[in-house]
Amino acid sequence: MKQILFTSLLFVLIAFLQTSFFAHFPVFLIVPNLLLLVFFLFLIPGRSNSASWFFPALGAGLVFDMSSHSFIGFWPALLLALGFLVQMIKERYAFIR
């Protein structure tokens, strides 16, 4: 429970930093999405049967939705779909247990 709370707060903090601070410092005129990078780095070494990525993805996606111009629910749905896709690939092909 503490791990899920800590990672949720970490992802929300990264989302706030991404939308408020790092958006003003583009690299080669592109603002990299640090949230997606950290999300994948968090998912890949994790256990396949662990669902500890679910709430951090939901919280960070909602924070991203607050600052985006797309419809509400786009970023949480995208992060959850990517999380399920990575977990499915890990279970079927990578044999990481």
mmCIF file of C-alpha atoms in Angstrom:
data_model
loop_
_atom_site.group_PDB
_atom_site.id
_atom_site.type_symbol
_atom_site.label_atom_id
_atom_site.label_comp_id
_atom_site.label_asym_id
_atom_site.label_seq_id
_atom_site.Cartn_x
_atom_site.Cartn_y
_atom_site.Cartn_z
ATOM 1 C CA MET A 1 0.000 0.000 0.000
ATOM 2 C CA LYS A 2 2.826 2.411 0.836
ATOM 3 C CA GLN A 3 4.561 1.573 -2.432
ATOM 4 C CA ILE A 4 1.416 2.328 -4.458
ATOM 5 C CA LEU A 5 0.913 5.631 -2.620
ATOM 6 C CA PHE A 6 4.558 6.618 -3.089
ATOM 7 C CA THR A 7 4.592 5.808 -6.794
ATOM 8 C CA SER A 8 1.262 7.576 -7.289
ATOM 9 C CA LEU A 9 2.633 10.734 -5.687
ATOM 10 C CA LEU A 10 5.833 10.417 -7.722
ATOM 11 C CA PHE A 11 3.908 10.130 -10.991
ATOM 12 C CA VAL A 12 1.643 13.061 -10.098
ATOM 13 C CA LEU A 13 4.722 15.152 -9.253
ATOM 14 C CA ILE A 14 6.326 14.234 -12.593
ATOM 15 C CA ALA A 15 3.103 15.170 -14.397
ATOM 16 C CA PHE A 16 2.997 18.547 -12.622
ATOM 17 C CA LEU A 17 6.645 19.194 -13.467
ATOM 18 C CA GLN A 18 6.064 18.169 -17.065
ATOM 19 C CA THR A 19 3.145 20.510 -17.558
ATOM 20 C CA SER A 20 4.392 23.491 -15.566
ATOM 21 C CA PHE A 21 8.193 23.606 -15.702
ATOM 22 C CA PHE A 22 9.598 21.407 -18.456
ATOM 23 C CA ALA A 23 7.098 22.670 -21.035
ATOM 24 C CA HIS A 24 9.065 25.928 -21.188
ATOM 25 C CA PHE A 25 12.365 24.206 -22.080
ATOM 26 C CA PRO A 26 11.980 22.372 -25.376
ATOM 27 C CA VAL A 27 14.828 20.232 -26.694
ATOM 28 C CA PHE A 28 15.272 20.870 -30.419
ATOM 29 C CA LEU A 29 11.805 22.502 -30.432
ATOM 30 C CA ILE A 30 10.227 19.345 -28.986
ATOM 31 C CA VAL A 31 9.009 18.931 -25.413
ATOM 32 C CA PRO A 32 9.736 15.319 -24.429
ATOM 33 C CA ASN A 33 7.043 13.514 -22.490
ATOM 34 C CA LEU A 34 8.893 12.535 -19.331
ATOM 35 C CA LEU A 35 5.809 10.941 -17.850
ATOM 36 C CA LEU A 36 5.658 8.295 -20.578
ATOM 37 C CA LEU A 37 9.380 7.642 -20.242
ATOM 38 C CA VAL A 38 9.203 7.163 -16.473
ATOM 39 C CA PHE A 39 6.005 5.115 -16.851
ATOM 40 C CA PHE A 40 7.700 2.638 -19.196
ATOM 41 C CA LEU A 41 10.814 2.518 -17.039
ATOM 42 C CA PHE A 42 8.558 1.712 -14.095
ATOM 43 C CA LEU A 43 6.593 -0.977 -15.965
ATOM 44 C CA ILE A 44 9.316 -2.992 -17.631
ATOM 45 C CA PRO A 45 11.284 -4.322 -14.631
ATOM 46 C CA GLY A 46 8.140 -4.858 -12.515
ATOM 47 C CA ARG A 47 6.456 -8.192 -11.905
ATOM 48 C CA SER A 48 3.839 -9.268 -14.408
ATOM 49 C CA ASN A 49 1.196 -10.119 -11.814
ATOM 50 C CA SER A 50 1.582 -6.788 -10.013
ATOM 51 C CA ALA A 51 -1.060 -4.135 -10.536
ATOM 52 C CA SER A 52 0.863 -1.439 -8.659
ATOM 53 C CA TRP A 53 1.115 0.623 -11.850
ATOM 54 C CA PHE A 54 -2.666 1.078 -12.164
ATOM 55 C CA PHE A 55 -3.258 3.931 -9.679
ATOM 56 C CA PRO A 56 -0.101 5.911 -10.583
ATOM 57 C CA ALA A 57 -1.122 5.802 -14.260
ATOM 58 C CA LEU A 58 -4.632 6.934 -13.392
ATOM 59 C CA GLY A 59 -3.472 9.808 -11.169
ATOM 60 C CA ALA A 60 -0.804 11.069 -13.554
ATOM 61 C CA GLY A 61 -3.201 10.804 -16.477
ATOM 62 C CA LEU A 62 -5.773 12.917 -14.663
ATOM 63 C CA VAL A 63 -3.141 15.565 -13.898
ATOM 64 C CA PHE A 64 -2.136 15.569 -17.568
ATOM 65 C CA ASP A 65 -5.796 15.961 -18.534
ATOM 66 C CA MET A 66 -6.063 19.109 -16.427
ATOM 67 C CA SER A 67 -3.510 20.871 -18.611
ATOM 68 C CA SER A 68 -4.224 19.350 -22.018
ATOM 69 C CA HIS A 69 -6.674 20.492 -24.644
ATOM 70 C CA SER A 70 -8.011 17.033 -25.402
ATOM 71 C CA PHE A 71 -11.162 15.553 -23.949
ATOM 72 C CA ILE A 72 -11.260 14.408 -20.329
ATOM 73 C CA GLY A 73 -10.078 10.858 -19.895
ATOM 74 C CA PHE A 74 -7.713 10.694 -22.853
ATOM 75 C CA TRP A 75 -4.438 10.487 -20.904
ATOM 76 C CA PRO A 76 -5.666 8.069 -18.195
ATOM 77 C CA ALA A 77 -7.116 5.816 -20.895
ATOM 78 C CA LEU A 78 -3.893 6.007 -22.898
ATOM 79 C CA LEU A 79 -1.663 5.222 -19.911
ATOM 80 C CA LEU A 80 -3.896 2.364 -18.764
ATOM 81 C CA ALA A 81 -4.042 0.883 -22.272
ATOM 82 C CA LEU A 82 -0.257 1.123 -22.619
ATOM 83 C CA GLY A 83 0.168 -0.458 -19.199
ATOM 84 C CA PHE A 84 -2.072 -3.395 -20.075
ATOM 85 C CA LEU A 85 -0.298 -3.780 -23.424
ATOM 86 C CA VAL A 86 3.157 -3.855 -21.813
ATOM 87 C CA GLN A 87 1.969 -6.348 -19.190
ATOM 88 C CA MET A 88 0.486 -8.585 -21.879
ATOM 89 C CA ILE A 89 3.694 -8.486 -23.932
ATOM 90 C CA LYS A 90 5.777 -9.233 -20.853
ATOM 91 C CA GLU A 91 3.630 -12.240 -19.914
ATOM 92 C CA ARG A 92 3.501 -13.744 -23.389
ATOM 93 C CA TYR A 93 6.904 -13.050 -24.861
ATOM 94 C CA ALA A 94 9.447 -11.823 -22.309
ATOM 95 C CA PHE A 95 8.868 -14.499 -19.644
ATOM 96 C CA ILE A 96 9.619 -12.019 -16.862
ATOM 97 C CA ARG A 97 7.854 -13.295 -13.773
#
